[in-house]
Amino acid sequence: MKPIDRFSGHAGLYAQYRIDYPDELYTFILGDMPDRQIAWDCATGNGQVANALADWFAQVEATDISETQLVMAVQRPNIHYQISRAEQTPFADHTFDLVTVGQAIHWFDVPAFHREVLRVAKPGAVLAEWGYGLVELSDELNPPMLDFYRNRIGPYWDPQRSHIDNRYADLAFPFADVRTATFMVNHNWTLERFLNYLRTWSAVRQYIFENEEDPVTAFGERIQSLWGDGEQTVCFPVFCRAGKLV
């Protein structure tokens, strides 16, 4: 199966406007993991997760199929970036103590990726997969946000988006000692900042490609009076699952 790349064309927006993940997420993933020599961050994008893992691990291998994304990735001495598919990597058998995938597993051939993880991770290593769902706004802003998400750009989402909506519940996870957790990422954003975040959505990019107009502009005009001139709190529900290889 050919890998799906929905982000190279707007890597600059992605690097600037996508969210970071909370410290609590990494604390949950690492848990009582005693061996923190080497981690693999798969589908690293601009390297935000690799950058966080570099504080905890002696070495981080970070891969993505997008050369454009990797060019913009955070550079640190103990992070090594390279282009690679998730399902077929150049890594040696039994290399990693931790494998992470943030907001990307739904784009993979999941069984093939899990087979690759079983090959390249050490016995007892941890695999953590997470994502975040539709942004939550105020009571006044949530209805137009949901309408935009479902109706205006709904037809332009790839089918894989459904896995985000149901929090990976229908994606197999055949590992031991499975743990799940949810976290909230909260930011205070101006309307301009929020609209630029929406422009990173793959469905918005597809809408622009097919219609030669930006649907976010009209949406911003629609909610301007509700948002006001200042900042609004935007909340991102992050869901995570982690398990061990036996």
Coordinates of C-alpha atoms in Angstrom, one line a residue:
M1 CA 0.0 0.0 0.0
K2 CA 1.4 3.4 -1.0
P3 CA 1.9 5.7 2.0
I4 CA -0.4 8.7 2.3
D5 CA 1.2 12.1 2.6
R6 CA -1.3 14.9 3.4
F7 CA 1.1 17.4 4.9
S8 CA 4.1 18.1 2.8
G9 CA 2.3 20.8 0.8
H10 CA 1.7 22.9 3.9
A11 CA 4.6 21.9 6.1
G12 CA 5.3 25.5 7.1
L13 CA 1.7 26.0 8.4
Y14 CA 1.9 22.6 10.2
A15 CA 5.2 23.5 12.0
Q16 CA 3.9 26.8 13.1
Y17 CA 0.3 26.1 14.1
R18 CA -0.1 22.5 15.3
I19 CA -0.3 21.9 19.0
D20 CA 2.4 20.5 21.3
Y21 CA 1.6 17.7 23.7
P22 CA 1.5 18.0 27.5
D23 CA 4.2 16.9 29.9
E24 CA 1.6 14.6 31.5
L25 CA 1.4 12.6 28.3
Y26 CA 5.1 11.8 28.4
T27 CA 5.0 11.0 32.1
F28 CA 2.2 8.5 31.4
I29 CA 4.1 6.9 28.5
L30 CA 7.4 6.6 30.3
G31 CA 5.9 5.3 33.5
D32 CA 8.4 3.1 35.3
M33 CA 10.4 2.4 32.1
P34 CA 13.9 1.8 33.4
D35 CA 15.8 1.6 30.2
R36 CA 15.8 4.8 28.2
Q37 CA 18.6 4.4 25.7
I38 CA 16.9 4.7 22.3
A39 CA 13.5 5.7 21.1
W40 CA 11.8 5.8 17.6
D41 CA 9.3 8.5 16.9
C42 CA 7.4 7.4 13.8
A43 CA 5.8 9.9 11.5
T44 CA 7.7 12.6 13.4
G45 CA 6.5 15.5 11.1
N46 CA 8.3 18.6 12.3
G47 CA 9.9 16.7 15.2
Q48 CA 7.9 18.0 18.1
V49 CA 7.7 14.6 19.8
A50 CA 11.3 13.7 18.9
N51 CA 12.3 16.9 20.6
A52 CA 10.5 16.0 23.8
L53 CA 11.9 12.5 23.8
A54 CA 15.4 13.8 23.4
D55 CA 15.2 15.1 27.0
W56 CA 14.6 11.5 28.2
F57 CA 16.6 9.3 25.9
A58 CA 20.2 9.1 24.9
Q59 CA 19.3 8.7 21.2
V60 CA 16.1 9.3 19.2
E61 CA 15.5 8.0 15.7
A62 CA 12.7 10.0 14.0
T63 CA 11.2 9.1 10.6
D64 CA 8.6 10.5 8.2
I65 CA 7.7 10.1 4.6
S66 CA 7.8 13.8 4.1
E67 CA 11.2 15.3 3.3
T68 CA 9.6 18.8 3.4
Q69 CA 8.5 18.2 7.0
L70 CA 11.9 16.8 8.0
V71 CA 13.7 19.9 6.6
M72 CA 11.8 22.0 9.2
A73 CA 12.2 19.6 12.1
V74 CA 13.8 20.6 15.4
Q75 CA 17.5 19.8 15.4
R76 CA 19.3 18.4 18.4
P77 CA 22.5 16.4 18.7
N78 CA 20.8 13.2 19.9
I79 CA 18.0 13.2 17.2
H80 CA 18.6 11.5 13.9
Y81 CA 16.0 12.1 11.2
Q82 CA 15.5 10.1 8.0
I83 CA 12.8 9.4 5.4
S84 CA 11.2 6.1 6.0
R85 CA 7.8 4.4 5.8
A86 CA 6.3 3.3 9.0
E87 CA 5.8 -0.2 7.8
Q88 CA 9.3 -0.9 6.5
T89 CA 12.3 0.7 8.2
P90 CA 16.1 0.4 8.0
F91 CA 16.4 -0.4 11.7
A92 CA 18.0 -3.5 13.1
D93 CA 16.0 -6.1 15.0
H94 CA 15.4 -5.4 18.7
T95 CA 16.7 -1.9 18.7
F96 CA 14.2 0.4 20.6
D97 CA 13.1 0.8 24.2
L98 CA 10.2 3.0 23.1
V99 CA 8.2 3.6 19.9
T100 CA 5.8 6.5 19.6
V101 CA 3.3 7.7 17.0
G102 CA 1.5 11.0 17.6
Q103 CA -1.6 11.8 15.5
A104 CA -0.6 9.5 12.6
I105 CA -1.4 5.8 13.2
H106 CA -4.7 6.2 11.3
W107 CA -2.7 6.9 8.1
F108 CA -0.8 3.6 8.3
D109 CA -1.3 0.1 7.3
V110 CA -1.7 -0.7 11.0
P111 CA -1.1 -4.5 11.0
A112 CA 2.1 -4.0 8.9
F113 CA 3.3 -1.3 11.2
H114 CA 2.7 -3.4 14.3
R115 CA 4.7 -6.2 12.7
E116 CA 7.5 -3.8 12.1
V117 CA 7.4 -2.6 15.7
L118 CA 7.6 -6.2 16.9
R119 CA 10.7 -6.6 14.8
V120 CA 12.6 -3.4 15.7
A121 CA 11.6 -3.0 19.4
K122 CA 13.2 -4.8 22.3
P123 CA 11.3 -7.4 24.3
G124 CA 9.5 -5.4 27.0
A125 CA 9.7 -2.1 25.0
V126 CA 6.7 0.2 25.1
L127 CA 4.6 1.3 22.1
A128 CA 2.5 4.4 22.5
E129 CA 0.0 5.7 20.0
W130 CA -2.0 8.8 20.5
G131 CA -4.1 11.5 18.7
Y132 CA -6.4 14.4 19.5
G133 CA -10.0 14.9 18.4
L134 CA -12.1 17.9 17.4
V135 CA -11.2 21.1 19.2
E136 CA -13.6 22.2 21.9
L137 CA -14.6 25.8 22.2
S138 CA -17.2 27.8 24.2
D139 CA -20.9 26.9 24.2
E140 CA -21.6 29.6 21.6
L141 CA -18.7 28.6 19.3
N142 CA -19.1 24.8 19.4
P143 CA -22.2 24.6 17.2
P144 CA -20.7 26.5 14.2
M145 CA -17.4 24.7 14.7
L146 CA -19.2 21.3 14.5
D147 CA -21.2 22.5 11.5
F148 CA -17.9 23.5 9.7
Y149 CA -16.3 20.2 10.6
R150 CA -19.1 17.9 9.6
N151 CA -20.9 19.8 6.8
R152 CA -18.7 22.4 5.1
I153 CA -15.5 20.3 5.0
G154 CA -16.9 16.9 6.1
P155 CA -16.9 15.5 2.5
Y156 CA -13.2 16.3 2.1
W157 CA -11.9 14.3 5.0
D158 CA -10.1 11.0 4.1
P159 CA -12.0 8.0 5.4
Q160 CA -9.2 7.5 8.0
R161 CA -10.5 10.5 9.9
S162 CA -13.2 8.3 11.4
H163 CA -10.4 6.6 13.5
I164 CA -9.7 10.0 15.2
D165 CA -13.4 10.5 15.9
N166 CA -13.7 7.1 17.6
R167 CA -10.3 7.4 19.3
Y168 CA -8.7 4.4 17.6
A169 CA -11.3 2.1 19.1
D170 CA -11.5 0.0 16.0
L171 CA -7.7 -0.2 15.3
A172 CA -6.2 -3.3 16.7
F173 CA -3.6 -3.0 19.5
P174 CA -2.3 -6.6 20.2
F175 CA 0.1 -5.8 23.0
A176 CA 0.4 -6.6 26.7
D177 CA -0.4 -4.5 29.8
V178 CA -2.4 -2.0 27.7
R179 CA -3.0 1.3 29.4
T180 CA -5.2 4.2 28.2
A181 CA -5.5 7.8 29.2
T182 CA -6.9 11.1 28.1
F183 CA -5.5 14.6 28.6
M184 CA -6.6 18.1 27.8
V185 CA -4.4 20.7 26.0
N186 CA -5.7 24.2 26.6
H187 CA -4.6 27.4 24.8
N188 CA -5.8 30.9 24.7
W189 CA -5.8 31.9 21.0
T190 CA -6.8 34.9 18.9
L191 CA -9.2 34.2 16.1
E192 CA -6.4 34.6 13.6
R193 CA -4.3 32.0 15.4
F194 CA -7.2 29.6 15.5
L195 CA -8.1 30.0 11.8
N196 CA -4.5 29.3 10.8
Y197 CA -4.6 26.1 12.9
L198 CA -7.7 25.1 10.9
R199 CA -5.8 25.7 7.7
T200 CA -3.5 22.8 8.7
W201 CA -6.3 20.3 8.4
S202 CA -6.0 17.9 5.6
A203 CA -9.7 18.3 4.7
V204 CA -9.3 22.1 4.4
R205 CA -6.2 21.6 2.1
Q206 CA -8.2 19.2 0.0
Y207 CA -11.2 21.7 -0.1
I208 CA -8.8 24.5 -1.3
F209 CA -7.3 22.2 -3.9
E210 CA -10.7 21.2 -5.4
N211 CA -12.5 24.5 -5.1
E212 CA -9.7 27.1 -5.4
E213 CA -11.0 29.0 -2.4
D214 CA -10.3 28.9 1.4
P215 CA -13.3 27.8 3.4
V216 CA -11.7 29.0 6.6
T217 CA -12.0 32.7 5.5
A218 CA -15.8 32.5 5.3
F219 CA -15.9 30.5 8.6
G220 CA -13.8 33.2 10.3
E221 CA -16.2 35.9 9.2
R222 CA -19.1 33.8 10.4
I223 CA -17.8 33.5 14.0
Q224 CA -16.0 36.8 14.3
S225 CA -18.7 38.4 16.5
L226 CA -18.9 35.3 18.7
W227 CA -15.1 35.2 19.1
G228 CA -14.6 38.9 19.6
D229 CA -11.3 40.8 19.4
G230 CA -9.5 39.1 22.2
E231 CA -8.6 35.5 22.9
Q232 CA -10.8 32.5 23.4
T233 CA -9.9 29.2 25.2
V234 CA -9.4 26.3 22.8
C235 CA -9.2 22.8 24.2
F236 CA -7.8 19.7 22.5
P237 CA -8.8 16.2 23.9
V238 CA -5.7 14.0 23.6
F239 CA -6.2 10.2 23.8
C240 CA -3.4 7.7 24.2
R241 CA -2.9 4.0 24.4
A242 CA 0.3 2.3 25.4
G243 CA 1.3 -1.3 25.6
K244 CA 4.4 -3.6 26.0
L245 CA 6.0 -6.0 23.6
V246 CA 6.4 -9.5 25.0

